mmCIF file with all atom_site columns, C-alpha atoms in Angstrom:
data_model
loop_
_atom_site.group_PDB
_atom_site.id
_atom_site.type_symbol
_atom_site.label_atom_id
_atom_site.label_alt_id
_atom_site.label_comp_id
_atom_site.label_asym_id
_atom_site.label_entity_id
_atom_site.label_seq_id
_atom_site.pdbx_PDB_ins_code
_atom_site.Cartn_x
_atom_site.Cartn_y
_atom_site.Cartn_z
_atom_site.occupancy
_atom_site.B_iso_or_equiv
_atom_site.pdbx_formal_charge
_atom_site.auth_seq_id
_atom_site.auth_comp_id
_atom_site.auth_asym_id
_atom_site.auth_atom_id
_atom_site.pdbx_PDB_model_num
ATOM 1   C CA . UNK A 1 1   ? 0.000   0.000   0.000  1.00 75.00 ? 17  UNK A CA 1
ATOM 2   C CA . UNK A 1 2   ? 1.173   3.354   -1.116 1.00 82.00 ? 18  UNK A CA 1
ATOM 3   C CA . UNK A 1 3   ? 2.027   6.322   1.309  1.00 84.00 ? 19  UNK A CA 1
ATOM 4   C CA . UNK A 1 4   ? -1.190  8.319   -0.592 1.00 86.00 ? 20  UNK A CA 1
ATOM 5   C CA . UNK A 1 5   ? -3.437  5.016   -0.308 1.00 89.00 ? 21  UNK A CA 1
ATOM 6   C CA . UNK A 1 6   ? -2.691  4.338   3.523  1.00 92.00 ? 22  UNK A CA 1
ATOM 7   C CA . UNK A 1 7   ? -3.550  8.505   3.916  1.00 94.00 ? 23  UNK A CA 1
ATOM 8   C CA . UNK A 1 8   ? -6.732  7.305   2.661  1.00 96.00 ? 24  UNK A CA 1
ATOM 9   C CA . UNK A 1 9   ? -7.244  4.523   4.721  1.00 97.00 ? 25  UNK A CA 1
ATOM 10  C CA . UNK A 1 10  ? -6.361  6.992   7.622  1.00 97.00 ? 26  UNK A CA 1
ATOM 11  C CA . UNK A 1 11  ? -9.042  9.632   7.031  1.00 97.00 ? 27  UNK A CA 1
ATOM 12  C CA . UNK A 1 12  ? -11.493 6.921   5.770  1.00 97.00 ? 28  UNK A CA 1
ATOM 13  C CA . UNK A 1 13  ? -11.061 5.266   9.298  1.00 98.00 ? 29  UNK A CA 1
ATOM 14  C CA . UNK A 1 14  ? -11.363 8.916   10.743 1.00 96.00 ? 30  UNK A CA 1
ATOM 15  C CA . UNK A 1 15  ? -14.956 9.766   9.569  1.00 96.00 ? 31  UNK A CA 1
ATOM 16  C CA . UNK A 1 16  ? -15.994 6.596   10.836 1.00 97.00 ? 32  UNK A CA 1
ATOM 17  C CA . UNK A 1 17  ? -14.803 7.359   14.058 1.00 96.00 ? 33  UNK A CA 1
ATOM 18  C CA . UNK A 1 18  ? -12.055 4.271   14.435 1.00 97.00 ? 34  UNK A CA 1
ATOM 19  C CA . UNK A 1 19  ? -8.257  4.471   14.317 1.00 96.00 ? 35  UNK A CA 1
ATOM 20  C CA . UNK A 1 20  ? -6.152  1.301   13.830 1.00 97.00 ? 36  UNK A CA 1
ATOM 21  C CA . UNK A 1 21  ? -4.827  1.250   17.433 1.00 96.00 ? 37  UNK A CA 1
ATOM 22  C CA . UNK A 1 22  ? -8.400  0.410   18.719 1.00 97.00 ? 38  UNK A CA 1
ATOM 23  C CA . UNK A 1 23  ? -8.177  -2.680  16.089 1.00 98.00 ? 39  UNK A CA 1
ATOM 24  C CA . UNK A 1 24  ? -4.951  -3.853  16.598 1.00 96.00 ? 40  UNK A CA 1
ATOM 25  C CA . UNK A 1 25  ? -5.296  -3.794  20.781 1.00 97.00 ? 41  UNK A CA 1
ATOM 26  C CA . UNK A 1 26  ? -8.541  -5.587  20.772 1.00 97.00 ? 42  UNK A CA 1
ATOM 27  C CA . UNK A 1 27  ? -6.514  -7.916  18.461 1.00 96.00 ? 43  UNK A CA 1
ATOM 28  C CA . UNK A 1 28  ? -3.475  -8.705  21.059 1.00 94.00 ? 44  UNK A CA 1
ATOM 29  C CA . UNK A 1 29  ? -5.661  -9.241  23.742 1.00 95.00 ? 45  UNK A CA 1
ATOM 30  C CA . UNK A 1 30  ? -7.800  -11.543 22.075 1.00 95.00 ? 46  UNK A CA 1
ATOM 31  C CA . UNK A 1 31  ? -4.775  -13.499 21.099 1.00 92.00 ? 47  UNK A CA 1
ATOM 32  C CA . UNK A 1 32  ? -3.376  -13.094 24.539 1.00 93.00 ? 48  UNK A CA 1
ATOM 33  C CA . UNK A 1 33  ? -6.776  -14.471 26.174 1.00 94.00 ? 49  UNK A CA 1
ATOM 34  C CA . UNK A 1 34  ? -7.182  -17.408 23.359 1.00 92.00 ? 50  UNK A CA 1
ATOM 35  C CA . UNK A 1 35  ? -3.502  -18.700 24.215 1.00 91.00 ? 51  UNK A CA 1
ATOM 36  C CA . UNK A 1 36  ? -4.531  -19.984 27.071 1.00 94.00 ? 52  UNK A CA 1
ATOM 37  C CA . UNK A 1 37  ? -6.788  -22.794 25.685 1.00 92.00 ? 53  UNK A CA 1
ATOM 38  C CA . UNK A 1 38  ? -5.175  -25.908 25.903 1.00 91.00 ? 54  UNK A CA 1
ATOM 39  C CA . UNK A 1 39  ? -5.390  -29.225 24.004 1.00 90.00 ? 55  UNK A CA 1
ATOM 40  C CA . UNK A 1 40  ? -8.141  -30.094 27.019 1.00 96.00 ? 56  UNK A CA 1
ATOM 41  C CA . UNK A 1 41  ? -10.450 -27.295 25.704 1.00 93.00 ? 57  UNK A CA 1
ATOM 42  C CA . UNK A 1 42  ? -13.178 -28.022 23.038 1.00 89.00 ? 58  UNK A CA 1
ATOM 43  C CA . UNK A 1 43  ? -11.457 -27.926 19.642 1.00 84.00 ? 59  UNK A CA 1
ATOM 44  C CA . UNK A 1 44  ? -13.090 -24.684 18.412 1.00 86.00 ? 60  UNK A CA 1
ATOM 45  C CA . UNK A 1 45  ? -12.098 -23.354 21.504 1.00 90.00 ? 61  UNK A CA 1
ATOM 46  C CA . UNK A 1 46  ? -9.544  -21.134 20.585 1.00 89.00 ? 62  UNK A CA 1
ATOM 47  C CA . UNK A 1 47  ? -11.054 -19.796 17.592 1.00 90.00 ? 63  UNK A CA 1
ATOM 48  C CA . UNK A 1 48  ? -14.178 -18.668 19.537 1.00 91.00 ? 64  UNK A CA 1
ATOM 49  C CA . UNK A 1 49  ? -12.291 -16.944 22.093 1.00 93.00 ? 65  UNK A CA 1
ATOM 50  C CA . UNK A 1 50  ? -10.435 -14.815 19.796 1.00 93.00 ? 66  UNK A CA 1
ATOM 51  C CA . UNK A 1 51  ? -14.168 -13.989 17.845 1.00 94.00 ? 67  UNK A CA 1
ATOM 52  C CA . UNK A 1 52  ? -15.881 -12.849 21.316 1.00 95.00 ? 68  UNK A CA 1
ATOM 53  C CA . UNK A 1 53  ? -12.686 -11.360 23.096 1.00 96.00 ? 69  UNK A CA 1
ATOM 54  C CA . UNK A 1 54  ? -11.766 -8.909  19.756 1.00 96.00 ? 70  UNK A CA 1
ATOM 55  C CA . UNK A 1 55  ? -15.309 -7.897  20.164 1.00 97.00 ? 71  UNK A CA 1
ATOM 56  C CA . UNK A 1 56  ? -15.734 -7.716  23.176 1.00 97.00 ? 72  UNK A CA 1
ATOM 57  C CA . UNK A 1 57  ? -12.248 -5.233  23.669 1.00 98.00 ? 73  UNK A CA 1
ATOM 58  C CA . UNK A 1 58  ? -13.935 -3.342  21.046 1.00 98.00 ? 74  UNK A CA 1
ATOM 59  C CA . UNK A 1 59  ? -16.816 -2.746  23.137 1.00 97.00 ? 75  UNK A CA 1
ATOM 60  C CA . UNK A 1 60  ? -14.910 -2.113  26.366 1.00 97.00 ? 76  UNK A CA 1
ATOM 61  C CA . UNK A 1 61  ? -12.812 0.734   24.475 1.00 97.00 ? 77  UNK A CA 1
ATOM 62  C CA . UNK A 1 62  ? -15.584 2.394   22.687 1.00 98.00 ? 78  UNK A CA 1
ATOM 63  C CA . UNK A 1 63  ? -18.374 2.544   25.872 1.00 96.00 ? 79  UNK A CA 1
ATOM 64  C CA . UNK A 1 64  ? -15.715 3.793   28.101 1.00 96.00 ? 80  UNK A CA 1
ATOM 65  C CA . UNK A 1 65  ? -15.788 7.312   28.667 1.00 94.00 ? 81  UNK A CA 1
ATOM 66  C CA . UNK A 1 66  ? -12.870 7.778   30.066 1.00 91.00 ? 82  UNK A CA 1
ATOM 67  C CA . UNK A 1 67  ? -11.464 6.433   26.355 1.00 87.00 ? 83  UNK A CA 1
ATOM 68  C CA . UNK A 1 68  ? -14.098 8.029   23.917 1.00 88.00 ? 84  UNK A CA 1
ATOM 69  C CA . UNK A 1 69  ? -16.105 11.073  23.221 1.00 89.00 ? 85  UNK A CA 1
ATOM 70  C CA . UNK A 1 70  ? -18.461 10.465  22.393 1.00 91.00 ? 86  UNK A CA 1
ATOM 71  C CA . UNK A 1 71  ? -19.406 7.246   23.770 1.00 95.00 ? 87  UNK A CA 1
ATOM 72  C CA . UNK A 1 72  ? -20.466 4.258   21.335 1.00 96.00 ? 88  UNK A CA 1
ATOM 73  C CA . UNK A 1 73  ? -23.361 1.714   21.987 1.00 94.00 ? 89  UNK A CA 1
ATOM 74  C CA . UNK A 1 74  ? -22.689 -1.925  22.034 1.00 94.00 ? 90  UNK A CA 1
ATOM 75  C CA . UNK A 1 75  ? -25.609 -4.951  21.544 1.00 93.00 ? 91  UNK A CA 1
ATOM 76  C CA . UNK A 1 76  ? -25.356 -8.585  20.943 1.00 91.00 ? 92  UNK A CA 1
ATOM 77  C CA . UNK A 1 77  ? -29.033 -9.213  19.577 1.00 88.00 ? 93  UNK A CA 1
ATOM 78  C CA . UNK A 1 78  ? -29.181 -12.556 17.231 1.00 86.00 ? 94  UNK A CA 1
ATOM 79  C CA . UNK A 1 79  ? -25.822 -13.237 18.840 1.00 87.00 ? 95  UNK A CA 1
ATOM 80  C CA . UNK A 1 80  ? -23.732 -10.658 16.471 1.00 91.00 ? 96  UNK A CA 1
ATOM 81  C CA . UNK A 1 81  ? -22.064 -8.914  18.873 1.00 94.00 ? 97  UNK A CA 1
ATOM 82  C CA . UNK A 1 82  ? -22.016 -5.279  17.546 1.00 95.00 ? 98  UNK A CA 1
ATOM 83  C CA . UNK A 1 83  ? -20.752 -1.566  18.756 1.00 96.00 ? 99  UNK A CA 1
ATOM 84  C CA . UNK A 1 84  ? -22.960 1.178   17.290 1.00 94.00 ? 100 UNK A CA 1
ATOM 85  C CA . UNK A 1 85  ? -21.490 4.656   16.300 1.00 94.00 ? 101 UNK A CA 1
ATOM 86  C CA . UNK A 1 86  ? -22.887 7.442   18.625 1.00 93.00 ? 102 UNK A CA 1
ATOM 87  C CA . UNK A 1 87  ? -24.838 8.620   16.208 1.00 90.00 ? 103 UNK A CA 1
ATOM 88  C CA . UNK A 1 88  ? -26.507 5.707   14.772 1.00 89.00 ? 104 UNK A CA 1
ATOM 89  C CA . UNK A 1 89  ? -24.777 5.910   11.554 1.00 91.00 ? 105 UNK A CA 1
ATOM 90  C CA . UNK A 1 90  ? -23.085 2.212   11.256 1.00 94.00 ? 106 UNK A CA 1
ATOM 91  C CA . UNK A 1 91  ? -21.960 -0.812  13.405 1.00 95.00 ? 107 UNK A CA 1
ATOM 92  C CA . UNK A 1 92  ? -18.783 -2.778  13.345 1.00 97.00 ? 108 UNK A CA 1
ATOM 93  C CA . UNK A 1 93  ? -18.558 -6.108  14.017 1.00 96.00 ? 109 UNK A CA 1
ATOM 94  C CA . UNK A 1 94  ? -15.100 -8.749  14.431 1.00 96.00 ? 110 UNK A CA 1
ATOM 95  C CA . UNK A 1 95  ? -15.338 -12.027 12.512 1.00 94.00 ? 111 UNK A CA 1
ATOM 96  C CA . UNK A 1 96  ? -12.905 -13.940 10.908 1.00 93.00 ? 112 UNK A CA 1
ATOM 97  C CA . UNK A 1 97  ? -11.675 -13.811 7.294  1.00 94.00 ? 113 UNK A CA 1
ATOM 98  C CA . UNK A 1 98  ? -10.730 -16.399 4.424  1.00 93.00 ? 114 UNK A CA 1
ATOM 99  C CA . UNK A 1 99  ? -8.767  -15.588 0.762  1.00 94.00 ? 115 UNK A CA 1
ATOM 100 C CA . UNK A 1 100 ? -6.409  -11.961 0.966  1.00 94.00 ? 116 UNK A CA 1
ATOM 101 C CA . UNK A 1 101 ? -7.341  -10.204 4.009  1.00 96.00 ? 117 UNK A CA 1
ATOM 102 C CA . UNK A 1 102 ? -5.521  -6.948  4.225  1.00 96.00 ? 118 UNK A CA 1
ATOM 103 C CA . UNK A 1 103 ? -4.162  -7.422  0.138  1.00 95.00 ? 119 UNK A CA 1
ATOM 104 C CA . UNK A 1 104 ? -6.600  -5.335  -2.282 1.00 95.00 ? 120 UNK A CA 1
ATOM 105 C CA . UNK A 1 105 ? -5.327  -7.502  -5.025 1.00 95.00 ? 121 UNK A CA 1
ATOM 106 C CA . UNK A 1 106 ? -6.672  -10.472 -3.606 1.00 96.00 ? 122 UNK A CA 1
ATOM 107 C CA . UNK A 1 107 ? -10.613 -11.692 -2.551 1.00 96.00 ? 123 UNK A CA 1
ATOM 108 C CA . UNK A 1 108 ? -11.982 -12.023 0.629  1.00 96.00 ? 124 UNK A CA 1
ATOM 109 C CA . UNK A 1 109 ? -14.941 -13.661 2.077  1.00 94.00 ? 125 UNK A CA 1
ATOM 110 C CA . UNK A 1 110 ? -16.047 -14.490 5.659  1.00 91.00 ? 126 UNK A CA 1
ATOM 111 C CA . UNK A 1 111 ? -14.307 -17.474 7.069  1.00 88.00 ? 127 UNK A CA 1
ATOM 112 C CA . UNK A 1 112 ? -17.569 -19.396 8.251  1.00 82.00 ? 128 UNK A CA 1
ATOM 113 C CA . UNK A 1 113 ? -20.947 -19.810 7.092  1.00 79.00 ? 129 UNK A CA 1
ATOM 114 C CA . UNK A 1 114 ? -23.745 -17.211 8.023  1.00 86.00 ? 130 UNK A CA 1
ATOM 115 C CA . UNK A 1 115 ? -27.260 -17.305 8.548  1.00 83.00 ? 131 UNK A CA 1
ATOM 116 C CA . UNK A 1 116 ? -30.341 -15.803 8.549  1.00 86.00 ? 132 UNK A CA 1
ATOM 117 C CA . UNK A 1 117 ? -30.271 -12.585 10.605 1.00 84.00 ? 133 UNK A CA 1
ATOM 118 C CA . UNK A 1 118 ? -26.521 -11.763 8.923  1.00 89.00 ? 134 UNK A CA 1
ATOM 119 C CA . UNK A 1 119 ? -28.007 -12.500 5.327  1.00 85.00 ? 135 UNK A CA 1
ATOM 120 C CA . UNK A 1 120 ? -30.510 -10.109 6.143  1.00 87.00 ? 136 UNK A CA 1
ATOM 121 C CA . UNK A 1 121 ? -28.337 -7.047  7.267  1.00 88.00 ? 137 UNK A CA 1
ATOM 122 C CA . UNK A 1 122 ? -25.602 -7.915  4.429  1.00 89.00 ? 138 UNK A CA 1
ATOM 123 C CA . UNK A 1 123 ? -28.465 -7.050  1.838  1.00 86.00 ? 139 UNK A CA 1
ATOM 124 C CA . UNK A 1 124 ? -29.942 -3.936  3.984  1.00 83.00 ? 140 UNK A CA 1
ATOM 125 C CA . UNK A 1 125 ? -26.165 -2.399  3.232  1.00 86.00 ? 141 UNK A CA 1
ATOM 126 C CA . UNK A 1 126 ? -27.049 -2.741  -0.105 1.00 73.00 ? 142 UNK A CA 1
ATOM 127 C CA . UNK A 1 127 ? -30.099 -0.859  0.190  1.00 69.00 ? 143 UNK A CA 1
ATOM 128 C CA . UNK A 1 128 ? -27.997 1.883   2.143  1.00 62.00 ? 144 UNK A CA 1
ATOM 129 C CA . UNK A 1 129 ? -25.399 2.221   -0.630 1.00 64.00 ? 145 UNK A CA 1
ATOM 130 C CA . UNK A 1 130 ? -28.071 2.723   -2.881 1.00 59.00 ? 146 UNK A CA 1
ATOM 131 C CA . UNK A 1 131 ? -29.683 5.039   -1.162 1.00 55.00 ? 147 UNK A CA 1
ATOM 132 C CA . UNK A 1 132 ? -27.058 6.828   -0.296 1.00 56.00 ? 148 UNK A CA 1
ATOM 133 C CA . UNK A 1 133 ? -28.539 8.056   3.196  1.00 54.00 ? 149 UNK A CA 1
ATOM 134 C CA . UNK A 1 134 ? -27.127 7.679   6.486  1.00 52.00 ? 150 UNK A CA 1
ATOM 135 C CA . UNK A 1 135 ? -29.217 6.060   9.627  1.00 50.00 ? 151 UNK A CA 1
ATOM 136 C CA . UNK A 1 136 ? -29.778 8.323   12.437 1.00 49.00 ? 152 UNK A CA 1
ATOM 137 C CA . UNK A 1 137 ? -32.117 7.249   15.379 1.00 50.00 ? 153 UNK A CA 1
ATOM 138 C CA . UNK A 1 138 ? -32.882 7.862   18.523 1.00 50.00 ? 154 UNK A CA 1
ATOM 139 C CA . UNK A 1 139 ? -30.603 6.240   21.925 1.00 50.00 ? 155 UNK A CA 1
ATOM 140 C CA . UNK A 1 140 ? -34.371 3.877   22.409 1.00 45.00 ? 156 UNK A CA 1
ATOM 141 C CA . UNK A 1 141 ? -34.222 2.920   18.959 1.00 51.00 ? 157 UNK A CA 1
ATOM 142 C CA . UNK A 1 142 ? -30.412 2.103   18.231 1.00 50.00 ? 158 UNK A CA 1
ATOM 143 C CA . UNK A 1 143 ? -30.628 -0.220  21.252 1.00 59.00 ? 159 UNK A CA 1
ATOM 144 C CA . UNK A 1 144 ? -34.089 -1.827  21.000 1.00 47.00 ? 160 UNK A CA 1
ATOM 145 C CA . UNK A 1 145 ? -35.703 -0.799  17.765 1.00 57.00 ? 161 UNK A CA 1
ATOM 146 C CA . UNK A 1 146 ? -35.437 -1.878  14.167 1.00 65.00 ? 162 UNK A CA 1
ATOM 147 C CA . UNK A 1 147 ? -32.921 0.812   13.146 1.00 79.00 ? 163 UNK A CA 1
ATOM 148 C CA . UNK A 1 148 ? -30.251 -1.468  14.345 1.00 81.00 ? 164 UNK A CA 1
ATOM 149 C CA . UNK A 1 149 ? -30.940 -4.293  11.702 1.00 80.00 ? 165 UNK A CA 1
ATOM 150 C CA . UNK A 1 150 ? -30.961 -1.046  8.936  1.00 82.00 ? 166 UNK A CA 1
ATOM 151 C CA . UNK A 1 151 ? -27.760 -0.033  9.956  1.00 88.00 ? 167 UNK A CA 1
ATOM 152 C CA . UNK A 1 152 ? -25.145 0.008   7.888  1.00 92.00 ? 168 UNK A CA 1
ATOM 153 C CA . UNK A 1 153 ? -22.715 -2.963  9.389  1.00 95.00 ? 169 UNK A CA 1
ATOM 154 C CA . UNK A 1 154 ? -18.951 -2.783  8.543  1.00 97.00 ? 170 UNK A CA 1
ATOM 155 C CA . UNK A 1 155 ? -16.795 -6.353  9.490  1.00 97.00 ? 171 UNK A CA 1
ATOM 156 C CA . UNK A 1 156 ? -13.353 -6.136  11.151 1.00 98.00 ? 172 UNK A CA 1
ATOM 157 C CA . UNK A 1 157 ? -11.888 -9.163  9.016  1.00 97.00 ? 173 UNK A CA 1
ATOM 158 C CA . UNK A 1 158 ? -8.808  -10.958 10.441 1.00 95.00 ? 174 UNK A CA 1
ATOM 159 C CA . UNK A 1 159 ? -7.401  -13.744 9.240  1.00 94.00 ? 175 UNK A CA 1
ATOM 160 C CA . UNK A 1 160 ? -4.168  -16.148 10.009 1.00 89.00 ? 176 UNK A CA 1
ATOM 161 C CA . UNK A 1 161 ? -1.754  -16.667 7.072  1.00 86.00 ? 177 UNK A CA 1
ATOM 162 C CA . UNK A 1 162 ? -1.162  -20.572 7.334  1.00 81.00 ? 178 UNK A CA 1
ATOM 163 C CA . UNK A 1 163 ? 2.330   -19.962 5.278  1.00 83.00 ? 179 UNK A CA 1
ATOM 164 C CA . UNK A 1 164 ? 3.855   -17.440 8.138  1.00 85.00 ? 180 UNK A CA 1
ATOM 165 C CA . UNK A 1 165 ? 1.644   -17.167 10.895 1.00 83.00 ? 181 UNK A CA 1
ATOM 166 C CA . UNK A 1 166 ? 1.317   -13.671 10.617 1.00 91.00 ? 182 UNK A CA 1
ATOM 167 C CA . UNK A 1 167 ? -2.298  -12.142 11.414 1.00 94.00 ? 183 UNK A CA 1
ATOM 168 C CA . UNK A 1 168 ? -3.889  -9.661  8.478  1.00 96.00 ? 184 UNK A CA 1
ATOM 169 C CA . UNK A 1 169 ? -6.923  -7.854  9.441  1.00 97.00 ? 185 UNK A CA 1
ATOM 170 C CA . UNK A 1 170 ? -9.498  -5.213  7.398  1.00 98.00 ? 186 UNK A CA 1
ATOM 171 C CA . UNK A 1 171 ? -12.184 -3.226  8.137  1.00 98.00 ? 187 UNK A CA 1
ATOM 172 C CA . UNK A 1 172 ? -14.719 -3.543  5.247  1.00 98.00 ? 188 UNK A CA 1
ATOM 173 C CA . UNK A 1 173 ? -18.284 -3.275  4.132  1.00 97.00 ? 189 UNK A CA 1
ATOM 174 C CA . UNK A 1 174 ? -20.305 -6.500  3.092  1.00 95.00 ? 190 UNK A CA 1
ATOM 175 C CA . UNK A 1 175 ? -22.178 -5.856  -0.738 1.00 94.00 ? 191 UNK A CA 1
ATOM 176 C CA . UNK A 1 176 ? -23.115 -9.401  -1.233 1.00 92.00 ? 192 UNK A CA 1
ATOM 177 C CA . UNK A 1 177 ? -23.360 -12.830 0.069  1.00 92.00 ? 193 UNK A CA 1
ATOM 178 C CA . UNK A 1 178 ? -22.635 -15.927 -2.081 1.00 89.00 ? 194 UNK A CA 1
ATOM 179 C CA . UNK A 1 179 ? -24.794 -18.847 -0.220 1.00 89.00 ? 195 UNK A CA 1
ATOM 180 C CA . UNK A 1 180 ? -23.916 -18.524 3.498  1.00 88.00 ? 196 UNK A CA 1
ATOM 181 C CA . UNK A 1 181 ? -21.004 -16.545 2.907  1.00 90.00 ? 197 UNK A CA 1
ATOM 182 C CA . UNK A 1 182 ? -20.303 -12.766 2.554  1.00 92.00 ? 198 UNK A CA 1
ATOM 183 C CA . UNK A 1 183 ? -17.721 -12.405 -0.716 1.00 93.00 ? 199 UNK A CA 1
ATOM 184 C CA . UNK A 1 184 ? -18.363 -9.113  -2.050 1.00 95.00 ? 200 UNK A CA 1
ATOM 185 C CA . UNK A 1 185 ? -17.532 -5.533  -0.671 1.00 97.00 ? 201 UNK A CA 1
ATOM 186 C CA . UNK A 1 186 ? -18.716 -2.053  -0.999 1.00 96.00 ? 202 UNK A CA 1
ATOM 187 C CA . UNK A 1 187 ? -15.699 -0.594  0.587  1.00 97.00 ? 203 UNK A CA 1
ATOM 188 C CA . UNK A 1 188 ? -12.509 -2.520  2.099  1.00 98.00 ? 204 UNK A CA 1
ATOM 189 C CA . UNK A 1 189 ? -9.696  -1.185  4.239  1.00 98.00 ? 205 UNK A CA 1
ATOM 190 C CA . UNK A 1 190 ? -6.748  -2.561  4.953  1.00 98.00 ? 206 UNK A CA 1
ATOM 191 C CA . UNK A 1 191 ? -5.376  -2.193  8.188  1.00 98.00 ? 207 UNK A CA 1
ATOM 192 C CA . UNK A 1 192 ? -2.054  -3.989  9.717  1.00 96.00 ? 208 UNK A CA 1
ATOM 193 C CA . UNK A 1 193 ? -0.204  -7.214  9.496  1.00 95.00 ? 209 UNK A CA 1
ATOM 194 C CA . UNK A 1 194 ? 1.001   -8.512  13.364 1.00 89.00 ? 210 UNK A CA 1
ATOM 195 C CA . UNK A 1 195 ? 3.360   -11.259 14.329 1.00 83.00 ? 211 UNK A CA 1
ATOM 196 C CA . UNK A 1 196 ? 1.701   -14.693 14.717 1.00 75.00 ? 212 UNK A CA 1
ATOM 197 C CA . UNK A 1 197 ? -0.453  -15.186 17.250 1.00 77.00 ? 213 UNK A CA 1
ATOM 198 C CA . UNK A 1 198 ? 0.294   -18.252 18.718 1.00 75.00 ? 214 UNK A CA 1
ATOM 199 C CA . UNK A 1 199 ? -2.160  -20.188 17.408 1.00 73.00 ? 215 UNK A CA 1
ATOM 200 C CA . UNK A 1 200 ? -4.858  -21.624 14.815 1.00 72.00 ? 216 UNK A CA 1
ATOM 201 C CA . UNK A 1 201 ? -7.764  -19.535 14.291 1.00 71.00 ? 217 UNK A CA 1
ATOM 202 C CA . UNK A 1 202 ? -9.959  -22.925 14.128 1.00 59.00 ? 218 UNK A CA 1
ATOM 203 C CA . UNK A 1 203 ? -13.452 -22.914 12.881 1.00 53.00 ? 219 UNK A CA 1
ATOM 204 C CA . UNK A 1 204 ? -16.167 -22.434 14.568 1.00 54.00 ? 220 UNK A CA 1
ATOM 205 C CA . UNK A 1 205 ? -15.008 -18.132 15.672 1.00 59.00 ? 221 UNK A CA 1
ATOM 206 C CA . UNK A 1 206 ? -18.596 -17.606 16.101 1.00 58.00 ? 222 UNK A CA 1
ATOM 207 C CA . UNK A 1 207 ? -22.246 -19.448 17.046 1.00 53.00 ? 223 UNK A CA 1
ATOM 208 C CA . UNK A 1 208 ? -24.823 -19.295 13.739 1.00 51.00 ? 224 UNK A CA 1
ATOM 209 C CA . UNK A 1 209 ? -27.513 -17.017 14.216 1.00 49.00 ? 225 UNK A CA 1
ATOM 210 C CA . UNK A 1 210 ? -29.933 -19.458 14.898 1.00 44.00 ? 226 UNK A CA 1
ATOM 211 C CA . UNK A 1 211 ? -32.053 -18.304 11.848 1.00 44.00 ? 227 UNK A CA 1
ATOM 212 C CA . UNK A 1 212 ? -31.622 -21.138 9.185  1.00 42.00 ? 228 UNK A CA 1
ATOM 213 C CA . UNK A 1 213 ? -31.998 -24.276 11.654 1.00 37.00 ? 229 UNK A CA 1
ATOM 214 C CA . UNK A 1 214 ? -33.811 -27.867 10.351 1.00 36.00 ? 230 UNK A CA 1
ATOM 215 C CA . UNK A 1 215 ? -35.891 -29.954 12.543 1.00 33.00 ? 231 UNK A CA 1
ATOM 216 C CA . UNK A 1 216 ? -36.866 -32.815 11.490 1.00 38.00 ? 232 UNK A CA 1
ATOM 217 C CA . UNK A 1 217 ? -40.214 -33.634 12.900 1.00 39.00 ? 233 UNK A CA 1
ATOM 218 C CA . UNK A 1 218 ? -41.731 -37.273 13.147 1.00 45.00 ? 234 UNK A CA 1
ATOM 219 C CA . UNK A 1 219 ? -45.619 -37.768 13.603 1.00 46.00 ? 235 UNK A CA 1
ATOM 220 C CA . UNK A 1 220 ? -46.561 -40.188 16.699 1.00 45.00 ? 236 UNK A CA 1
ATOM 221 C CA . UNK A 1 221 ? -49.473 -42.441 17.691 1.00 46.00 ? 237 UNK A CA 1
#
């Protein structure tokens, strides 16, 4: 990435009120948290500590008002685990990444499959680039009300490159999903590449929504 293109980057990150200090600390202390699992642990273990830890260090340096001004808004309705701009204006949330996270020249599409609810708000930020309006609502309505599932949602993709270890990560905005996976973008930007951390991002990082579950049900006499 060019000096002019990571100036970009910079002042994209800045009107959405981020900077990539807040991504790459939530970052090390996820990885510091999800080296503790052991081989004892479930297998996914690992994986889904590093998922709920980045967001939840996200959270913890966003709501704190001692750390930001103004204070952001954090929810985990449907189980994604989201912090909402002051304003109501977009969402981020952490999840993990598959293909060239971080490398422009190369795709990128969420790591694990995604269901209903996520489906749902992937396509609403196509309505919103079409639109080309913001979402601004009320304190009552960004944490209880259906402005949140309008919001525009933006993912903080990171991904472990099996080759070198090293961890990528982007922030970008879902377009399009491709069967249960998000693999197109409106907007993607890069961020950092850290020093390996210390273990395999397994699958699962993060529950399903709940929304595309089978039961099969058996009639009885």
């Amino acid at each position: 990435m060019t000096g002019s293109e990571a100036h970009e980057v910079e002042a994209r990150l800045k009107q959405l009120g981020v900077e990539k200090k807040l991504f790459a600390d939530a970052l090390d202390w996820a990885g510091a948290e999800a080296r503790l699992c052991t081989g004892f642990d479930a297998p996914a273990m690992a994986g889904i500590t590093f998922w709920s830890r980045t967001n939840r260090y996200l959270a913890e340096q966003l709501t704190d008002p001692a750390e930001q001004d103004p204070i952001w808004k954090y929810t985990a309705r449907d189980s994604i685990l989201r912090v909402v701009h002051p304003s109501g204006s977009h969402a981020i949330t952490a999840v993990s990444g598959s293909g060239g996270v971080g490398d422009l020249e190369r795709p990128v599409r969420s790591k694990n499959p995604k269901g209903r609810v996520m489906a749902q708000l992937v396509e609403n930020n196509t309505k919103y680039e079409r639109s080309g309006q913001g979402v601004f609502s009320s304190r009552d309505e960004v944490e209880f009300g259906g402005e949140l599932d309008s919001m525009p949602l933006w993912f903080l993709l990171y991904e472990r490159n099996e080759e070198d270890g090293t961890l990528s990560a982007e922030l970008s905005r879902p377009k399009k999903m491709e069967g249960k996976y998000v693999n197109e973008w409106s907007e993607r930007l890069p961020l950092f590449t850290r020093t390996d951390p210390g273990f395999d991002i397994a699958l699962l990082d993060a529950p399903d929504d709940g929304g595309d579950l089978d039961f099969e049900v058996r009639k009885t006499n």
